[in-house]
Protein backbone atom coordinates (compact mmCIF):
# COMPACT_ATOMS: atom_id res chain seq x y z
CA UNK A 1 28.94 0.26 10.87
CA UNK A 2 28.95 -1.77 7.63
CA UNK A 3 26.65 -4.77 7.70
CA UNK A 4 28.28 -8.17 7.25
CA UNK A 5 27.17 -10.49 4.45
CA UNK A 6 24.71 -12.38 6.63
CA UNK A 7 23.13 -9.31 8.20
CA UNK A 8 19.93 -9.24 6.15
CA UNK A 9 19.17 -12.94 6.46
CA UNK A 10 19.58 -12.80 10.22
CA UNK A 11 17.55 -9.61 10.45
CA UNK A 12 14.49 -11.12 8.82
CA UNK A 13 14.28 -13.83 11.47
CA UNK A 14 14.93 -11.37 14.27
CA UNK A 15 12.34 -8.89 13.10
CA UNK A 16 9.52 -11.36 13.34
CA UNK A 17 10.21 -12.18 16.97
CA UNK A 18 10.97 -8.58 17.86
CA UNK A 19 7.83 -7.18 16.32
CA UNK A 20 5.69 -9.73 18.12
CA UNK A 21 7.16 -8.67 21.43
CA UNK A 22 6.93 -4.96 20.76
CA UNK A 23 3.77 -4.36 18.77
CA UNK A 24 1.64 -7.42 18.27
CA UNK A 25 1.24 -6.96 14.51
CA UNK A 26 0.09 -4.06 12.40
CA UNK A 27 -3.43 -5.37 12.59
CA UNK A 28 -3.73 -4.58 16.28
CA UNK A 29 -4.10 -8.18 17.44
CA UNK A 30 -2.34 -9.49 20.53
CA UNK A 31 0.96 -11.15 19.75
CA UNK A 32 1.77 -14.81 20.31
CA UNK A 33 4.84 -16.81 19.32
CA UNK A 34 2.81 -18.26 16.44
CA UNK A 35 1.71 -14.94 15.01
CA UNK A 36 -1.83 -13.59 15.33
CA UNK A 37 -3.61 -14.46 18.55
CA UNK A 38 -5.96 -17.30 17.66
CA UNK A 39 -8.69 -16.05 19.96
CA UNK A 40 -8.62 -12.70 18.22
CA UNK A 41 -8.35 -14.26 14.78
CA UNK A 42 -12.02 -15.12 14.81
CA UNK A 43 -13.39 -12.38 17.03
CA UNK A 44 -11.66 -9.24 15.77
CA UNK A 45 -13.99 -7.37 13.40
CA UNK A 46 -12.86 -5.63 10.25
CA UNK A 47 -14.76 -2.63 11.56
CA UNK A 48 -11.94 -2.41 14.10
CA UNK A 49 -9.43 -2.17 11.26
CA UNK A 50 -8.04 -5.64 11.70
CA UNK A 51 -6.66 -6.55 8.26
CA UNK A 52 -6.24 -10.22 9.12
CA UNK A 53 -7.19 -12.94 6.71
CA UNK A 54 -9.87 -14.44 8.89
CA UNK A 55 -9.88 -17.91 10.43
CA UNK A 56 -7.03 -20.00 9.06
CA UNK A 57 -5.19 -23.23 9.72
CA UNK A 58 -1.48 -23.49 10.28
CA UNK A 59 -0.89 -26.51 8.07
CA UNK A 60 0.41 -25.74 4.59
CA UNK A 61 -1.90 -26.91 1.84
CA UNK A 62 -5.10 -26.74 3.90
CA UNK A 63 -5.95 -23.29 2.60
CA UNK A 64 -7.48 -22.65 -0.80
CA UNK A 65 -5.19 -20.29 -2.68
CA UNK A 66 -5.84 -21.06 -6.34
CA UNK A 67 -7.75 -18.83 -8.73
CA UNK A 68 -9.42 -21.43 -10.94
CA UNK A 69 -12.74 -21.07 -9.15
CA UNK A 70 -12.47 -17.26 -9.34
CA UNK A 71 -12.10 -17.41 -13.10
CA UNK A 72 -15.40 -19.22 -13.54
CA UNK A 73 -17.30 -16.00 -12.82
CA UNK A 74 -14.77 -13.17 -12.96
CA UNK A 75 -13.44 -13.80 -16.46
CA UNK A 76 -15.74 -11.35 -18.26
CA UNK A 77 -19.41 -10.46 -18.12
CA UNK A 78 -20.33 -12.57 -21.15
CA UNK A 79 -18.23 -15.62 -20.31
CA UNK A 80 -18.64 -18.65 -18.07
CA UNK A 81 -20.87 -18.34 -15.04
CA UNK A 82 -20.64 -14.54 -15.17
CA UNK A 83 -23.32 -14.36 -17.84
CA UNK A 84 -25.78 -16.07 -15.50
CA UNK A 85 -25.02 -13.76 -12.59
CA UNK A 86 -25.29 -10.72 -14.83
CA UNK A 87 -28.66 -11.77 -16.23
CA UNK A 88 -30.29 -13.04 -13.04
CA UNK A 89 -28.69 -10.90 -10.32
CA UNK A 90 -27.34 -7.83 -12.17
CA UNK A 91 -23.95 -8.59 -10.69
CA UNK A 92 -22.31 -6.07 -13.02
CA UNK A 93 -23.93 -3.38 -10.88
CA UNK A 94 -21.93 -4.61 -7.88
CA UNK A 95 -18.64 -5.77 -9.46
CA UNK A 96 -17.23 -5.58 -12.98
CA UNK A 97 -17.10 -9.38 -13.53
CA UNK A 98 -13.86 -9.02 -15.55
CA UNK A 99 -11.55 -9.15 -12.52
CA UNK A 100 -9.55 -12.28 -13.38
CA UNK A 101 -9.20 -11.33 -17.03
CA UNK A 102 -7.91 -7.86 -16.15
CA UNK A 103 -5.55 -9.20 -13.51
CA UNK A 104 -3.97 -11.88 -15.67
CA UNK A 105 -3.69 -9.88 -18.89
CA UNK A 106 -2.94 -6.38 -17.65
CA UNK A 107 -1.68 -6.32 -14.05
CA UNK A 108 1.99 -6.88 -13.30
CA UNK A 109 1.11 -8.22 -9.82
CA UNK A 110 0.20 -11.44 -11.60
CA UNK A 111 3.83 -11.71 -12.73
CA UNK A 112 5.32 -11.33 -9.25
CA UNK A 113 6.38 -14.97 -9.01
CA UNK A 114 7.69 -15.06 -12.57
CA UNK A 115 10.03 -12.16 -11.81
CA UNK A 116 11.98 -14.39 -9.44
CA UNK A 117 12.91 -16.84 -12.19
CA UNK A 118 13.81 -14.29 -14.88
CA UNK A 119 17.39 -13.02 -15.45
CA UNK A 120 17.29 -10.48 -12.63
CA UNK A 121 15.99 -13.11 -10.21
CA UNK A 122 18.78 -15.46 -11.25
CA UNK A 123 21.30 -12.66 -10.79
CA UNK A 124 19.99 -12.00 -7.29
CA UNK A 125 20.13 -15.71 -6.45
CA UNK A 126 23.77 -15.81 -7.51
CA UNK A 127 24.64 -12.70 -5.49
CA UNK A 128 22.69 -13.69 -2.38
CA UNK A 129 23.79 -17.35 -2.47
CA UNK A 130 20.22 -18.61 -2.10
CA UNK A 131 17.40 -19.26 -4.56
CA UNK A 132 15.09 -16.26 -4.44
CA UNK A 133 12.35 -18.30 -6.16
CA UNK A 134 12.21 -20.58 -3.11
CA UNK A 135 13.22 -18.29 -0.23
CA UNK A 136 10.37 -17.45 2.21
CA UNK A 137 11.66 -13.89 2.63
CA UNK A 138 11.06 -13.36 -1.12
CA UNK A 139 7.92 -15.46 -1.51
CA UNK A 140 6.25 -13.50 1.31
CA UNK A 141 5.58 -10.70 -1.19
CA UNK A 142 5.90 -12.49 -4.51
CA UNK A 143 3.48 -15.34 -3.89
CA UNK A 144 0.56 -16.52 -1.75
CA UNK A 145 1.31 -17.39 1.86
CA UNK A 146 -0.79 -20.44 2.72
CA UNK A 147 0.39 -20.48 6.35
CA UNK A 148 0.01 -16.87 7.46
CA UNK A 149 0.12 -17.65 11.18
CA UNK A 150 3.60 -19.20 11.02
CA UNK A 151 6.63 -17.08 11.87
CA UNK A 152 8.89 -16.50 8.87
CA UNK A 153 11.72 -18.48 10.46
CA UNK A 154 9.51 -21.59 10.38
CA UNK A 155 8.16 -21.17 6.87
CA UNK A 156 9.25 -23.47 4.05
CA UNK A 157 8.83 -23.37 0.30
CA UNK A 158 5.74 -25.59 0.58
CA UNK A 159 4.00 -22.92 2.67
CA UNK A 160 3.55 -20.80 -0.45
CA UNK A 161 1.29 -21.25 -3.47
CA UNK A 162 4.00 -20.62 -6.04
CA UNK A 163 2.13 -22.00 -9.04
CA UNK A 164 -1.05 -19.94 -8.72
CA UNK A 165 -0.34 -16.69 -10.51
CA UNK A 166 2.10 -14.89 -8.24
CA UNK A 167 0.20 -12.28 -6.27
CA UNK A 168 -3.27 -13.58 -7.06
CA UNK A 169 -6.83 -12.86 -5.87
CA UNK A 170 -6.39 -14.55 -2.50
CA UNK A 171 -3.41 -12.43 -1.42
CA UNK A 172 -5.63 -9.37 -1.10
CA UNK A 173 -9.16 -10.74 -0.79
CA UNK A 174 -8.30 -13.51 1.64
CA UNK A 175 -7.57 -17.22 1.49
CA UNK A 176 -10.94 -18.69 0.70
CA UNK A 177 -11.19 -21.51 3.19
CA UNK A 178 -14.78 -20.52 3.91
CA UNK A 179 -15.91 -17.47 1.96
CA UNK A 180 -15.55 -18.87 -1.57
CA UNK A 181 -18.80 -20.85 -1.72
CA UNK A 182 -20.64 -18.46 0.59
CA UNK A 183 -20.13 -15.38 -1.56
CA UNK A 184 -21.99 -16.77 -4.58
CA UNK A 185 -24.70 -18.63 -2.67
CA UNK A 186 -28.05 -17.95 -4.31
CA UNK A 187 -31.06 -16.64 -2.38
CA UNK A 188 -33.77 -18.94 -1.06
CA UNK A 189 -36.47 -16.91 -2.76
CA UNK A 190 -36.39 -16.30 -6.51
CA UNK A 191 -35.96 -12.67 -7.55
CA UNK A 192 -34.06 -11.65 -4.41
CA UNK A 193 -30.46 -10.33 -4.58
CA UNK A 194 -27.48 -12.46 -3.65
CA UNK A 195 -27.36 -12.63 0.18
CA UNK A 196 -23.59 -11.95 0.33
CA UNK A 197 -24.01 -8.35 -0.77
CA UNK A 198 -26.01 -7.40 2.30
CA UNK A 199 -23.73 -9.10 4.82
CA UNK A 200 -21.80 -6.91 7.25
CA UNK A 201 -17.97 -6.73 6.99
CA UNK A 202 -17.61 -8.67 10.25
CA UNK A 203 -19.56 -11.59 8.81
CA UNK A 204 -17.34 -11.66 5.73
CA UNK A 205 -14.12 -11.29 7.70
CA UNK A 206 -15.14 -14.14 9.99
CA UNK A 207 -15.25 -16.33 6.88
CA UNK A 208 -11.87 -15.18 5.70
CA UNK A 209 -12.64 -12.34 3.28
CA UNK A 210 -10.61 -9.18 3.87
CA UNK A 211 -12.68 -5.97 3.98
CA UNK A 212 -10.93 -4.15 1.14
CA UNK A 213 -13.73 -1.61 0.94
CA UNK A 214 -12.39 -0.19 4.20
CA UNK A 215 -9.65 2.32 3.21
CA UNK A 216 -7.60 1.60 6.33
CA UNK A 217 -7.54 -2.14 5.83
CA UNK A 218 -6.84 -1.71 2.13
CA UNK A 219 -3.95 0.68 2.79
CA UNK A 220 -2.38 -1.52 5.46
CA UNK A 221 -2.53 -4.48 3.12
CA UNK A 222 -0.91 -2.60 0.24
CA UNK A 223 1.90 -1.09 2.31
CA UNK A 224 2.73 -4.48 3.82
CA UNK A 225 4.52 -5.27 0.56
CA UNK A 226 5.07 -1.87 -1.05
CA UNK A 227 6.86 -0.64 2.10
CA UNK A 228 7.17 -3.70 4.33
CA UNK A 229 5.87 -5.56 7.35
CA UNK A 230 8.39 -7.33 9.52
CA UNK A 231 5.83 -9.42 11.38
CA UNK A 232 4.79 -10.95 8.05
CA UNK A 233 8.37 -11.45 6.89
CA UNK A 234 8.10 -8.73 4.24
CA UNK A 235 11.39 -6.86 4.59
CA UNK A 236 13.50 -5.70 1.65
CA UNK A 237 17.00 -5.31 3.05
CA UNK A 238 20.01 -3.36 1.84
CA UNK A 239 21.59 -6.68 0.94
CA UNK A 240 18.65 -7.46 -1.36
CA UNK A 241 18.86 -4.05 -3.00
CA UNK A 242 22.59 -4.43 -3.53
CA UNK A 243 22.00 -7.84 -5.10
CA UNK A 244 19.67 -6.29 -7.67
CA UNK A 245 16.21 -5.81 -6.14
CA UNK A 246 14.71 -2.76 -7.89
CA UNK A 247 14.14 0.27 -5.66
CA UNK A 248 10.55 0.51 -4.42
CA UNK A 249 8.88 3.70 -5.70
CA UNK A 250 7.26 5.88 -3.00
CA UNK A 251 3.82 4.53 -2.20
CA UNK A 252 0.70 6.68 -2.44
CA UNK A 253 -2.48 4.62 -2.50
CA UNK A 254 -4.84 7.02 -4.31
CA UNK A 255 -2.44 7.43 -7.24
CA UNK A 256 -1.59 3.73 -7.26
CA UNK A 257 -5.30 2.94 -7.48
CA UNK A 258 -5.62 5.33 -10.42
CA UNK A 259 -2.47 3.88 -11.98
CA UNK A 260 -3.77 0.32 -11.84
CA UNK A 261 -5.62 -1.40 -14.68
CA UNK A 262 -8.85 -1.43 -12.69
CA UNK A 263 -10.47 -4.77 -12.02
CA UNK A 264 -12.89 -2.94 -9.77
CA UNK A 265 -15.04 0.19 -9.81
CA UNK A 266 -15.43 2.72 -7.02
CA UNK A 267 -18.82 2.64 -5.29
CA UNK A 268 -19.32 6.22 -6.50
CA UNK A 269 -19.02 5.06 -10.12
CA UNK A 270 -22.39 5.56 -11.90
CA UNK A 271 -22.10 2.04 -13.34
CA UNK A 272 -22.34 0.57 -9.86
CA UNK A 273 -26.09 1.09 -9.46
CA UNK A 274 -26.28 -1.22 -6.46
CA UNK A 275 -24.48 1.35 -4.31
CA UNK A 276 -26.56 4.28 -5.48
CA UNK A 277 -29.65 2.59 -4.08
CA UNK A 278 -28.25 1.89 -0.63
CA UNK A 279 -29.77 3.49 2.46
CA UNK A 280 -27.45 6.20 3.79
CA UNK A 281 -26.64 4.32 7.00
CA UNK A 282 -25.43 1.28 5.05
CA UNK A 283 -23.06 3.15 2.77
CA UNK A 284 -20.48 3.49 5.52
CA UNK A 285 -21.31 0.57 7.80
CA UNK A 286 -21.14 -2.02 5.02
CA UNK A 287 -19.12 -0.45 2.22
CA UNK A 288 -17.17 2.47 3.77
CA UNK A 289 -18.01 5.31 1.43
CA UNK A 290 -20.11 8.45 1.22
CA UNK A 291 -21.82 9.95 -1.80
CA UNK A 292 -19.71 12.35 -3.85
CA UNK A 293 -21.42 15.52 -2.62
CA UNK A 294 -20.57 14.59 0.97
CA UNK A 295 -17.02 13.25 0.68
CA UNK A 296 -14.19 12.84 -1.80
CA UNK A 297 -13.56 9.10 -2.10
CA UNK A 298 -9.92 9.45 -3.17
CA UNK A 299 -9.10 12.21 -0.67
CA UNK A 300 -10.06 9.84 2.13
CA UNK A 301 -7.80 7.21 0.56
CA UNK A 302 -4.96 9.71 0.13
CA UNK A 303 -5.08 10.66 3.80
CA UNK A 304 -5.38 7.09 5.05
CA UNK A 305 -2.67 5.89 2.69
CA UNK A 306 -0.19 8.57 3.72
CA UNK A 307 -0.51 7.69 7.39
CA UNK A 308 -0.53 3.92 6.77
CA UNK A 309 2.67 4.31 4.74
CA UNK A 310 4.36 6.26 7.50
CA UNK A 311 3.19 3.72 10.05
CA UNK A 312 4.75 0.92 8.02
CA UNK A 313 8.05 2.81 7.79
CA UNK A 314 8.02 3.56 11.52
CA UNK A 315 7.26 -0.03 12.44
CA UNK A 316 10.12 -1.30 10.29
CA UNK A 317 12.39 1.17 12.07
CA UNK A 318 11.07 0.06 15.45
CA UNK A 319 11.61 -3.62 14.73
CA UNK A 320 15.03 -3.03 13.20
CA UNK A 321 16.09 -0.89 16.18
CA UNK A 322 14.98 -3.65 18.54
CA UNK A 323 17.03 -6.21 16.62
CA UNK A 324 20.04 -3.89 16.46
CA UNK A 325 19.90 -3.23 20.20
CA UNK A 326 19.85 -6.96 20.93
CA UNK A 327 22.53 -7.93 18.41
CA UNK A 328 24.82 -4.97 18.85
CA UNK A 329 24.87 -4.18 15.11
CA UNK A 330 23.75 -1.03 13.40
CA UNK A 331 20.39 -0.61 11.71
CA UNK A 332 19.94 -1.79 8.14
CA UNK A 333 20.82 0.87 5.59
CA UNK A 334 17.55 0.14 3.77
CA UNK A 335 15.59 1.87 6.53
CA UNK A 336 17.04 5.20 5.41
CA UNK A 337 16.65 7.40 2.35
CA UNK A 338 18.43 5.60 -0.49
CA UNK A 339 19.12 8.85 -2.31
CA UNK A 340 20.91 10.29 0.70
CA UNK A 341 23.86 8.24 -0.55
CA UNK A 342 22.89 7.21 -4.07
CA UNK A 343 22.67 10.56 -5.84
CA UNK A 344 24.85 12.43 -8.26
CA UNK A 345 26.86 15.24 -6.74
CA UNK A 346 25.62 18.61 -7.99
CA UNK A 347 26.73 22.19 -7.53
CA UNK A 348 24.89 24.26 -6.59
CA UNK A 349 22.93 21.72 -4.59
CA UNK A 350 19.27 21.81 -3.59
CA UNK A 351 20.21 19.64 -0.61
CA UNK A 352 22.57 22.30 0.68
CA UNK A 353 19.92 24.98 0.19
CA UNK A 354 17.40 22.89 2.09
CA UNK A 355 19.72 22.48 5.05
CA UNK A 356 20.30 19.47 7.28
CA UNK A 357 18.39 17.85 10.11
CA UNK A 358 21.59 16.70 11.76
CA UNK A 359 25.27 16.86 10.89
CA UNK A 360 25.64 17.28 7.11
CA UNK A 361 26.19 14.00 5.32
CA UNK A 362 24.19 11.72 7.58
CA UNK A 363 21.42 9.75 5.82
CA UNK A 364 17.93 10.79 6.86
CA UNK A 365 14.67 8.92 6.83
CA UNK A 366 12.72 8.83 3.60
CA UNK A 367 11.41 12.30 2.76
CA UNK A 368 8.93 10.95 0.21
CA UNK A 369 7.06 9.14 2.98
CA UNK A 370 7.26 11.82 5.63
CA UNK A 371 6.04 14.85 3.68
CA UNK A 372 2.64 13.42 2.59
CA UNK A 373 1.97 12.25 6.15
CA UNK A 374 2.90 15.67 7.53
CA UNK A 375 0.52 17.36 5.07
CA UNK A 376 -2.32 15.01 6.00
CA UNK A 377 -1.72 15.59 9.73
CA UNK A 378 -1.64 19.38 9.32
CA UNK A 379 -4.74 19.29 7.13
CA UNK A 380 -6.59 17.15 9.71
CA UNK A 381 -6.08 19.85 12.35
CA UNK A 382 -8.84 21.69 10.51
CA UNK A 383 -11.33 18.79 10.54
CA UNK A 384 -13.63 18.70 13.54
CA UNK A 385 -15.78 15.83 12.18
CA UNK A 386 -15.32 12.48 13.84
CA UNK A 387 -12.94 13.94 16.42
CA UNK A 388 -10.12 13.86 13.85
CA UNK A 389 -8.67 17.22 14.90
CA UNK A 390 -7.94 15.94 18.40
CA UNK A 391 -6.06 12.93 17.02
CA UNK A 392 -4.11 15.01 14.52
CA UNK A 393 -2.29 17.10 17.09
CA UNK A 394 1.23 16.21 18.16
CA UNK A 395 2.42 14.81 14.84
CA UNK A 396 5.25 17.26 14.22
CA UNK A 397 6.75 16.67 17.65
CA UNK A 398 6.77 12.88 17.30
CA UNK A 399 7.94 12.81 13.70
CA UNK A 400 10.71 15.33 14.38
CA UNK A 401 11.91 13.30 17.37
CA UNK A 402 12.12 10.14 15.27
CA UNK A 403 14.06 11.88 12.52
CA UNK A 404 16.42 13.35 15.11
CA UNK A 405 17.01 9.88 16.58
CA UNK A 406 17.75 8.59 13.08
CA UNK A 407 20.49 11.19 12.57
CA UNK A 408 21.85 11.40 16.12
CA UNK A 409 24.61 9.15 14.88
CA UNK A 410 25.26 7.64 11.43
CA UNK A 411 22.38 5.27 10.57
CA UNK A 412 20.54 5.97 13.76
CA UNK A 413 20.75 5.38 17.49
CA UNK A 414 18.82 2.11 18.02
CA UNK A 415 17.55 2.82 21.54
CA UNK A 416 16.35 6.31 20.61
CA UNK A 417 14.85 5.12 17.33
CA UNK A 418 12.98 2.35 19.14
CA UNK A 419 11.34 4.78 21.57
CA UNK A 420 10.50 7.50 19.05
CA UNK A 421 9.32 5.07 16.38
CA UNK A 422 6.91 3.52 18.88
CA UNK A 423 5.48 6.99 19.53
CA UNK A 424 4.94 7.54 15.80
CA UNK A 425 3.28 4.13 15.41
CA UNK A 426 0.94 4.92 18.31
CA UNK A 427 0.05 8.30 16.79
CA UNK A 428 -0.68 6.68 13.43
CA UNK A 429 -2.87 4.03 15.07
CA UNK A 430 -4.96 6.66 16.82
CA UNK A 431 -5.37 8.65 13.61
CA UNK A 432 -6.29 5.58 11.57
CA UNK A 433 -8.78 4.43 14.19
CA UNK A 434 -10.83 7.58 13.55
CA UNK A 435 -10.56 7.03 9.79
CA UNK A 436 -11.73 3.47 10.23
CA UNK A 437 -14.49 3.79 12.77
CA UNK A 438 -16.01 7.24 12.31
CA UNK A 439 -19.08 7.25 10.10
CA UNK A 440 -18.82 11.02 9.59
CA UNK A 441 -17.72 12.31 6.17
CA UNK A 442 -14.25 13.72 6.87
CA UNK A 443 -13.20 14.91 3.42
CA UNK A 444 -15.99 17.10 2.13
CA UNK A 445 -15.46 18.75 -1.27
CA UNK A 446 -14.21 21.86 0.56
CA UNK A 447 -11.78 19.85 2.70
CA UNK A 448 -10.68 17.87 -0.35
CA UNK A 449 -9.80 21.10 -2.16
CA UNK A 450 -7.88 22.35 0.86
CA UNK A 451 -5.91 19.08 0.97
CA UNK A 452 -5.20 19.26 -2.76
CA UNK A 453 -3.97 22.85 -2.44
CA UNK A 454 -1.68 21.91 0.46
CA UNK A 455 -0.20 19.05 -1.56
CA UNK A 456 0.37 21.36 -4.52
CA UNK A 457 2.09 23.95 -2.37
CA UNK A 458 4.35 21.38 -0.69
CA UNK A 459 5.43 19.90 -4.04
CA UNK A 460 7.51 22.99 -4.81
CA UNK A 461 8.76 23.56 -1.26
CA UNK A 462 12.47 23.28 -0.41
CA UNK A 463 12.19 19.75 1.00
CA UNK A 464 10.54 18.40 -2.13
CA UNK A 465 12.79 20.22 -4.57
CA UNK A 466 15.77 18.63 -2.84
CA UNK A 467 14.25 15.15 -3.21
CA UNK A 468 13.04 13.96 -6.61
CA UNK A 469 10.97 11.15 -5.11
CA UNK A 470 9.14 13.55 -2.80
CA UNK A 471 8.39 15.95 -5.64
CA UNK A 472 7.20 13.03 -7.76
CA UNK A 473 4.87 11.48 -5.21
CA UNK A 474 3.31 14.84 -4.30
CA UNK A 475 2.75 15.62 -7.98
CA UNK A 476 1.02 12.23 -8.35
CA UNK A 477 -1.28 13.00 -5.46
CA UNK A 478 -2.15 16.45 -6.75
CA UNK A 479 -2.97 15.18 -10.22
CA UNK A 480 -5.01 12.25 -8.90
CA UNK A 481 -7.16 14.40 -6.62
CA UNK A 482 -7.55 17.02 -9.35
CA UNK A 483 -8.83 14.38 -11.73
CA UNK A 484 -11.40 13.19 -9.21
CA UNK A 485 -12.52 16.80 -8.65
CA UNK A 486 -12.82 17.27 -12.43
CA UNK A 487 -10.21 20.03 -12.44
CA UNK A 488 -8.90 20.47 -15.96
CA UNK A 489 -5.10 20.53 -15.86
CA UNK A 490 -3.33 22.24 -18.79
CA UNK A 491 -2.26 19.62 -21.33
CA UNK A 492 0.83 21.58 -22.25
CA UNK A 493 2.05 21.70 -18.66
CA UNK A 494 1.27 18.00 -18.19
CA UNK A 495 3.38 17.24 -21.24
CA UNK A 496 6.22 19.39 -19.89
CA UNK A 497 5.99 17.68 -16.52
CA UNK A 498 6.05 14.23 -18.13
CA UNK A 499 9.49 15.05 -19.49
CA UNK A 500 10.75 15.59 -15.93
CA UNK A 501 8.99 12.90 -13.89
CA UNK A 502 6.71 9.96 -14.75
CA UNK A 503 3.09 11.07 -14.30
CA UNK A 504 2.16 7.96 -12.31
CA UNK A 505 3.67 4.72 -11.13
CA UNK A 506 2.01 3.03 -14.14
CA UNK A 507 0.47 4.45 -17.28
CA UNK A 508 -1.63 3.00 -20.07
CA UNK A 509 -1.56 0.93 -22.22
CA UNK A 510 -1.55 -1.87 -19.69
CA UNK A 511 -0.25 -5.27 -20.75
CA UNK A 512 1.72 -8.12 -19.25
CA UNK A 513 1.51 -10.32 -22.32
CA UNK A 514 4.86 -9.02 -23.47
CA UNK A 515 6.57 -9.64 -20.15
CA UNK A 516 9.13 -12.01 -21.69
CA UNK A 517 10.16 -9.40 -24.23
CA UNK A 518 9.96 -6.48 -21.78
CA UNK A 519 10.27 -7.77 -18.21
CA UNK A 520 9.53 -5.63 -15.18
CA UNK A 521 13.21 -4.68 -14.58
CA UNK A 522 13.22 -2.99 -17.99
CA UNK A 523 10.74 -0.45 -16.65
CA UNK A 524 13.09 0.85 -13.97
CA UNK A 525 16.02 2.38 -15.91
CA UNK A 526 13.90 5.22 -17.38
CA UNK A 527 12.49 6.00 -13.94
CA UNK A 528 15.94 5.98 -12.34
CA UNK A 529 17.28 8.16 -15.15
CA UNK A 530 14.52 10.70 -14.55
CA UNK A 531 15.26 10.77 -10.82
CA UNK A 532 19.01 11.13 -11.34
CA UNK A 533 18.50 13.88 -13.92
CA UNK A 534 15.85 15.68 -11.86
CA UNK A 535 16.08 19.44 -12.36
CA UNK A 536 14.28 21.24 -9.55
CA UNK A 537 13.97 24.51 -11.48
CA UNK A 538 12.33 22.82 -14.46
CA UNK A 539 10.04 20.83 -12.18
CA UNK A 540 9.00 23.93 -10.26
CA UNK A 541 8.20 25.81 -13.47
CA UNK A 542 6.17 22.96 -14.96
CA UNK A 543 4.33 22.07 -11.78
CA UNK A 544 3.60 25.67 -10.81
CA UNK A 545 2.03 26.17 -14.21
CA UNK A 546 -0.04 23.06 -13.63
CA UNK A 547 -1.43 24.26 -10.29
CA UNK A 548 -2.06 27.82 -11.46
CA UNK A 549 -3.56 26.79 -14.77
CA UNK A 550 -1.20 29.14 -16.63
């Protein structure tokens, strides 16, 4: 069952073809050998949760991927062209205008390409026997893909914008072949607002701008790298991990948003006066939010993010199972819970208390992804609005079947995993469709509190206490939603908890200026030490005090 040395490199190529045949991309478009169906590429609206990058060309270099034009206006409200837009159009009531400055100076995403050429990147290149700074399977997440419709197997180094700030503006907001000049076009009549603000998401998507105000599209985009997306060539394999790739922390979008140095403001932020003046019907149709008294902004993101993360995991399993069934090899170890194997032996053991899903000793799927999704699904069974309750049913059956298939033999039974993973993906798609298309507020303050309480309860349950990552990610979610709800958490208990787990994936002060002195890999040993030294009894005491306020 051990993978040979070439397993991961072959898998990446296989996964692209397999995913096209099986699913037709996470975005929901029809599959073609070249990637996204070109007929759909222009017609599919962002309102249908298609996270595509809009109309593109296949030829490398024909897409604008640099950030120089972005910096002219988004470098700070008193600098460059930003001062004009602030004075004439009150643009600081729509965006912060400091986006580029924040990104370059404070956000480690901007260093994604640099990581590949630092000592750890060089170590990985030596171990993997290829240059990670030029390999498409690495650049897919660490740089800007200028040829997004090409299959990974056909991509070359020139298909990536490697000199434009790593993961820059265009990775998330869309390659600006058409939307760049349109979005700052001034109005025909003096005194009117900028026309771009009032345009519908479909109009913007048609010009290549991704609708990041839609929680579903945002979450799918984030998880494509933070978890993976085989159809886009974003697959971290066991071979890559063994060569030195740092372990990916569990992804939870609400907490990650709160842990980012913000180059944006939520539409519910009082500073964003443009949104406060919107007619009610436009809040959702154009900007996908509800006022605070009607819906918790971050609870909606938590729910969407949990299901999008599970969907990404399930799709990776599906694609890997398809490749394994065709090639006769086992599934990649990276699809399973790393800590099922990589943990210190302890006695007595929380894992033994928790019990086993299959024969003891067989690696399971990642608990830290499954538990949040299970909470969100259970919580949604109590939400009638938008028809969400009807779509929430059946989760436990499908998720249990997939986990059983993954432990029916060591590292999974490919045929069974393929079938059950497809069922989970389909369930997630139906759930996310409601989240994307329903204009009804789903997470009222009452529902948000119920979700927060369910997360808090699960954090000290037997599954979480046996898995440090699960306990950590649930604690992040609880603290994030409590902060939004203005719940005062005891400082003493927060301090106690911070000695057991990190309180978020990133904490202030934010800076990347010292990256050469303290590169990203230096941030991982303390986190790994905390996970390896995780004491469930201490965590339960600290976290229980946090939730009870005692």
